[in-house]
Tab-separated table of C-alpha atoms and ligand atoms in Angstrom:
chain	number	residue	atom	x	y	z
R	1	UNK	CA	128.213	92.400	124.717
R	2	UNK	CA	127.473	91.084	121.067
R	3	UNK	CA	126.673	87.558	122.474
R	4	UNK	CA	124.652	89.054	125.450
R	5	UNK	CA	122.293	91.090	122.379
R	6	UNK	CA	122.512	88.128	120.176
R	7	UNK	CA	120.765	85.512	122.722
R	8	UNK	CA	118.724	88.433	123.740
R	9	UNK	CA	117.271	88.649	119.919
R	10	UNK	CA	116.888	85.318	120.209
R	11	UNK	CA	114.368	84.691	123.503
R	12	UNK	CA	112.583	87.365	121.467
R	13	UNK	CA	111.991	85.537	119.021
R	14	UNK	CA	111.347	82.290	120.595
R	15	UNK	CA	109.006	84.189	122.824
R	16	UNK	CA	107.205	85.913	119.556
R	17	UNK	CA	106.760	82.350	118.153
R	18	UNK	CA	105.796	80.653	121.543
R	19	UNK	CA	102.858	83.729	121.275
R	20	UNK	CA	101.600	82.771	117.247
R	21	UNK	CA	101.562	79.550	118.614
R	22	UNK	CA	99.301	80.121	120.992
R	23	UNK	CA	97.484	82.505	118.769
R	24	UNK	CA	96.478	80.151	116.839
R	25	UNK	CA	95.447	78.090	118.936
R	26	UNK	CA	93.074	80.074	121.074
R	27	UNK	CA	91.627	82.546	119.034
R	28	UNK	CA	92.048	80.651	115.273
R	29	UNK	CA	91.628	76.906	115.108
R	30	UNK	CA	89.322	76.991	118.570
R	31	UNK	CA	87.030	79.275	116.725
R	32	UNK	CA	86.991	76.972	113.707
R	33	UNK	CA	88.896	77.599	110.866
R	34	UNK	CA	90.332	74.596	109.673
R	35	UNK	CA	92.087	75.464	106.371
R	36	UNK	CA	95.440	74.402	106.416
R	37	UNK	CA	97.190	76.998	104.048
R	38	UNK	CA	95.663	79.645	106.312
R	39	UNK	CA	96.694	78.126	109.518
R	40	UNK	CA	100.222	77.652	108.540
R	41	UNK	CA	100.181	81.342	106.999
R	42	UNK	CA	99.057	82.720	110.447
R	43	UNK	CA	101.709	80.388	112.301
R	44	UNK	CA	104.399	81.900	110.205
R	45	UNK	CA	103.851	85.321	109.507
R	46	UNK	CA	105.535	87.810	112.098
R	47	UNK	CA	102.547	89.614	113.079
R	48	UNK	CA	104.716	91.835	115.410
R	49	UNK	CA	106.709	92.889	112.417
R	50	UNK	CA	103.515	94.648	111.484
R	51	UNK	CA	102.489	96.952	114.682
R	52	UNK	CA	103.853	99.978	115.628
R	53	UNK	CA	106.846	99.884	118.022
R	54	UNK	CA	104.394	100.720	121.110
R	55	UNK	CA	102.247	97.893	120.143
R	56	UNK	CA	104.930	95.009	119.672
R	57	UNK	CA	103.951	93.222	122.816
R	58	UNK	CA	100.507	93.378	122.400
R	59	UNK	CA	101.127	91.817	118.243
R	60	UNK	CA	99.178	88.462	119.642
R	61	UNK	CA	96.602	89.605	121.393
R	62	UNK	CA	93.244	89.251	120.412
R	63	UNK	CA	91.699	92.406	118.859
R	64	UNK	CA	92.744	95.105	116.415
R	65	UNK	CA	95.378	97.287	117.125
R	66	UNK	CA	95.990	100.971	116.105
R	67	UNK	CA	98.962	101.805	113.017
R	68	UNK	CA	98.316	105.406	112.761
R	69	UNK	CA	96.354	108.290	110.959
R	70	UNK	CA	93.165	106.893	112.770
R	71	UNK	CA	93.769	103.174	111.137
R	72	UNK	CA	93.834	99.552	112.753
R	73	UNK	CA	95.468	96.409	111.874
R	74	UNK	CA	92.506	94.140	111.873
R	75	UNK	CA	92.222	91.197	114.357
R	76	UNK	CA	94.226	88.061	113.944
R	77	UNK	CA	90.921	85.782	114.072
R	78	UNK	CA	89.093	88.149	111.477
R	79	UNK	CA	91.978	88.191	108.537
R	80	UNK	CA	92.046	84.293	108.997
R	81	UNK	CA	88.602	84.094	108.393
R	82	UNK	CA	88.451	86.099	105.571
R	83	UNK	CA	91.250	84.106	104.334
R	84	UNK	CA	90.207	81.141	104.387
R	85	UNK	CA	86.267	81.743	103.106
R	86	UNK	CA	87.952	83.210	99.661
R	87	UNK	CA	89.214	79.691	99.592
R	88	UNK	CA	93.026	80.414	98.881
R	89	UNK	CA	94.657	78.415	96.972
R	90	UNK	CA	97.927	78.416	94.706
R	91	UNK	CA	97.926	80.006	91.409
R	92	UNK	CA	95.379	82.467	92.849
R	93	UNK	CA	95.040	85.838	92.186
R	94	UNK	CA	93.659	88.112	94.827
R	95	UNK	CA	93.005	91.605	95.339
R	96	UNK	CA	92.558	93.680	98.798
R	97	UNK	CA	91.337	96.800	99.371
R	98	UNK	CA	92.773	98.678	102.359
R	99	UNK	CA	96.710	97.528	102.717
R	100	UNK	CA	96.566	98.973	106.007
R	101	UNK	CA	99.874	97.487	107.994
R	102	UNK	CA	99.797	94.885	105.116
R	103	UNK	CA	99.364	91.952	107.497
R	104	UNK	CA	96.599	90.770	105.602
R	105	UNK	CA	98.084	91.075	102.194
R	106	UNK	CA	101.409	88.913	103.778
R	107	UNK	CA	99.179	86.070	104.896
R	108	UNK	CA	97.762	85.727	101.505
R	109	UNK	CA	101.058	85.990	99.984
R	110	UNK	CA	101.902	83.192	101.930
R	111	UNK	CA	99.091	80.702	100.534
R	112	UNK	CA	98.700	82.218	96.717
R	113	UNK	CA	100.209	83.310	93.626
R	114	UNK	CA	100.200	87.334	93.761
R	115	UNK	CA	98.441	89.435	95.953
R	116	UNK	CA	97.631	93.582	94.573
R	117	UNK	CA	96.753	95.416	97.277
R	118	UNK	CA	95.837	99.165	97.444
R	119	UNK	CA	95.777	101.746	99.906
R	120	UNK	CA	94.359	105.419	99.815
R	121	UNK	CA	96.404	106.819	102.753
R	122	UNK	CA	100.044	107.358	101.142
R	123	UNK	CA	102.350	107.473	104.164
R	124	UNK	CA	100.360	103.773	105.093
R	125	UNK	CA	100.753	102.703	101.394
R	126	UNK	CA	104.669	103.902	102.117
R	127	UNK	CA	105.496	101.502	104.613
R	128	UNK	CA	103.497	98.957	104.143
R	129	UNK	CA	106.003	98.282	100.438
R	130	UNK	CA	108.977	99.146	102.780
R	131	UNK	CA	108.048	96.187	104.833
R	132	UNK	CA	107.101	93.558	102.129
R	133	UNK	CA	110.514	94.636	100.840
R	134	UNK	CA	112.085	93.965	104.338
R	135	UNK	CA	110.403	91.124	104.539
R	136	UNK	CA	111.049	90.027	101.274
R	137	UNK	CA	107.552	89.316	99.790
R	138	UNK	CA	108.325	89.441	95.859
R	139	UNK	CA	104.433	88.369	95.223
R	140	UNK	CA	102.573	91.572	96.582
R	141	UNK	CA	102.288	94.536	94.413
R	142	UNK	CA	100.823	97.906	96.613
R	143	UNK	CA	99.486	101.177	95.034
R	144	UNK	CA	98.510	104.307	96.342
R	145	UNK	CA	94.914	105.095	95.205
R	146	UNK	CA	91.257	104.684	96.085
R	147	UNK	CA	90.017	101.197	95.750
R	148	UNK	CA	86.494	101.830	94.958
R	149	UNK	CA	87.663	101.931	91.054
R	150	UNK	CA	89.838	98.049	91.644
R	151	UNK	CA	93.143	97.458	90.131
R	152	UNK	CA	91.526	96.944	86.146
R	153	UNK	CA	95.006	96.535	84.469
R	154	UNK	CA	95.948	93.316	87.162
R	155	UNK	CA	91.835	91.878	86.731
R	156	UNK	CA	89.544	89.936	86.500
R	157	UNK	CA	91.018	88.231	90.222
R	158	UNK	CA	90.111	85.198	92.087
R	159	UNK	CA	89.098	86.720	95.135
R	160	UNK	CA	88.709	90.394	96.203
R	161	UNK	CA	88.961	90.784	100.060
R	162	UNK	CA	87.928	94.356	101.533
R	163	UNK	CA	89.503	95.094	104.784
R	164	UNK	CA	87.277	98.687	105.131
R	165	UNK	CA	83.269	98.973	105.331
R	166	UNK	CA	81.946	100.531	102.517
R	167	UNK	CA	78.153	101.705	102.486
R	168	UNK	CA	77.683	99.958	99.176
R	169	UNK	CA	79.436	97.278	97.161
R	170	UNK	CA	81.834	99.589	94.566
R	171	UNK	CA	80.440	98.378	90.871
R	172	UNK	CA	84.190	98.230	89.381
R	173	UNK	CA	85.067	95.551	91.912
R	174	UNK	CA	82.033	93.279	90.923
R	175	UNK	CA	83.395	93.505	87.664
R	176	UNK	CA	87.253	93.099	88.335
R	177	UNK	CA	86.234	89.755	89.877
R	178	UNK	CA	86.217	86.307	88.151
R	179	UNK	CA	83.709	84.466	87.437
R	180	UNK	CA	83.116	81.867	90.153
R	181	UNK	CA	85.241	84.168	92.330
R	182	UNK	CA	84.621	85.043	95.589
R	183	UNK	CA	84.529	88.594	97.448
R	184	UNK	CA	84.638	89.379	100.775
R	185	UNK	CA	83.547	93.012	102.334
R	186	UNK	CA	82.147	94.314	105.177
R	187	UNK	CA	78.856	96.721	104.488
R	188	UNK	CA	77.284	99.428	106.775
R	189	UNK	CA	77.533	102.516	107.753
R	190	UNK	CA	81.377	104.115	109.319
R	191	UNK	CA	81.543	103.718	112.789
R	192	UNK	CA	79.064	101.107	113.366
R	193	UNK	CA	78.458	97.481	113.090
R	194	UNK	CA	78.327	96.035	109.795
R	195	UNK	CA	77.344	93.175	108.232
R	196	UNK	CA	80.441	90.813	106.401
R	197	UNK	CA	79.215	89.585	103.050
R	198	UNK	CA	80.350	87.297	101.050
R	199	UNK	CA	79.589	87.595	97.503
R	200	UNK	CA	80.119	84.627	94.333
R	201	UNK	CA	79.803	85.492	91.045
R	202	UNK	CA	78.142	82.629	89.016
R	203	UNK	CA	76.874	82.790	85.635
R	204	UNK	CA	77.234	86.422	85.733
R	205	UNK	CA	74.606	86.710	88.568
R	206	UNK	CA	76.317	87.747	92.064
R	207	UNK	CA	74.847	85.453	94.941
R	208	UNK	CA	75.693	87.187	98.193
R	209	UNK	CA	75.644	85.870	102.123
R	210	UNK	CA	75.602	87.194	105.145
R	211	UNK	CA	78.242	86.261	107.734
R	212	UNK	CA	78.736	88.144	110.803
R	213	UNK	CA	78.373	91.286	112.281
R	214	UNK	CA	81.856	93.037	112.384
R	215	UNK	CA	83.322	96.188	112.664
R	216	UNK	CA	85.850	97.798	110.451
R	217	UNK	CA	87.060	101.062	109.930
R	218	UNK	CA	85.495	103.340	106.916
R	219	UNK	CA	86.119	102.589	103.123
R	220	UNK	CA	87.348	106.320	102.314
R	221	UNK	CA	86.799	108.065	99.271
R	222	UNK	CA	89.635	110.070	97.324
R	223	UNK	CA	88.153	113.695	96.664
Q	1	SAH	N1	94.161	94.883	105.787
Q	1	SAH	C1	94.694	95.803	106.780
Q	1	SAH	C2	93.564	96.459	107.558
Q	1	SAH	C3	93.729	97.927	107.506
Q	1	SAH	S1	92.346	98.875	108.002
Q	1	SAH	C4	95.704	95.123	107.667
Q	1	SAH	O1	95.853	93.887	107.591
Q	1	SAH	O2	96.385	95.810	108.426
Q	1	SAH	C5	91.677	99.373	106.457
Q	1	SAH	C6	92.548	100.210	105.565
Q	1	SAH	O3	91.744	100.575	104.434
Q	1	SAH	C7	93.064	101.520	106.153
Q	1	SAH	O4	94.456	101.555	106.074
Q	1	SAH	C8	92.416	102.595	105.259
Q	1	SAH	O5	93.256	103.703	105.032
Q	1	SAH	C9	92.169	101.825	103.979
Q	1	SAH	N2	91.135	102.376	103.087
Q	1	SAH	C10	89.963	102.962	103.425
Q	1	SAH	N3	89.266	103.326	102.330
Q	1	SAH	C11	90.032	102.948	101.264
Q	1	SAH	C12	89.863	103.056	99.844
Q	1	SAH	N4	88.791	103.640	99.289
Q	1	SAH	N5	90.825	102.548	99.054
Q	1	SAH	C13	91.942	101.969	99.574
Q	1	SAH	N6	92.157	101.854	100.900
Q	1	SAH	C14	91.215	102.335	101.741
């Protein structure tokens, strides 16, 4: 009976890897990333580990999927290109807004030094640290709050990388980030398609890009 469970665990997990393979294959490196750390990072990180029970099977697939209180864990192909346009690297510093599941926030942990990542729905912020404990990721710390204001104390970072479209770019985050740092956040209104933006900070003067149209769920704000 233990054996039977044992191998059982197993072909799971072959099968789970058999699927990031392919993963990355299809939707990542055929779509063009190229960066190495980020590949790897997507290769190894157990995205099932990071959906809802219901949702297990469909981890690989190639789309968001739904964590609760009206959230999504963003799709695979979107979190590796926002990974790799920050340009991770180690000794890095990075903060994300919108911890979500905290897949994003893993695969960054993965490439850099430490990752701060904050969250404004509690029970989400909850689990998410349950997991990285789980999981054992010493080099992410979460906190429950409204990113608009940043993470001050932890600044100035590397790289800021918003997982939630705001309608503006929040002022403290412009100025939590480095100089010749890069930030990455979706803008446009809830609900509709928005435009990704990249933004460098260079001689104190903010250069900003347009990358694709995406959509993401709504940058809250705490009453
Ligand atoms: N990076 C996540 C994506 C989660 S979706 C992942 O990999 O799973 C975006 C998240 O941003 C949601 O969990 C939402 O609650 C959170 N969010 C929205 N507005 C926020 C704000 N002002 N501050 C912090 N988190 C916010």
């Amino acid at each position: 009976m233990f054996l039977t469970i044992l191998t059982f665990s197993f072909q799971e997990d072959d099968n789970f890897k058999a699927e990031r393979n392919n993963m990355v294959k299809t939707q990542i490196e055929s779509r063009g990333i190229k960066d190495q750390a980020t590949i790897l990072a997507l290769l190894k990180v157990k995205r099932h580990k990071f959906v809802p029970k219901e949702y297990v099977k469909r981890a690989y697939q190639d789309g968001p999927l739904p964590i609760g209180y009206g959230q999504t864990i963003s799709q695979p192909y979107i979190v590796a290109f926002m990974t790799e346009i920050i340009k991770p690297k180690k000794g890095f510093k990075v903060l994300e807004i919108g911890t979500g599941s905290g897949y994003q926030a893993a695969i960054l942990a993965e490439i850099i030094d430490s990752v701060y990542t904050i969250e404004i729905i509690k029970e989400l912020e909850n689990s998410a640290k349950k997991r990285f404990k789980d999981l054992n990721y010493k080099n992410i710390s979460v906190k429950n709050a409204d990113g608009y204001y940043g993470w001050k104390e932890k600044g100035p970072f590397d790289a800021i990388v918003v997982t939630a479209a705001a309608e503006f770019i929040p002022p403290p985050l412009l100025e939590q980030l480095k100089e010749g740092g890069r930030m990455i956040i979706p803008i446009g209104s809830p609900f509709m398609t928005q435009q990704l933006l990249l933004i460098e900070k260079k001689g104190g003067k903010t250069k900003t890009k347009n990358l694709m149209f995406v959509r993401f769920v709504p940058f809250t704000r705490s009453k």
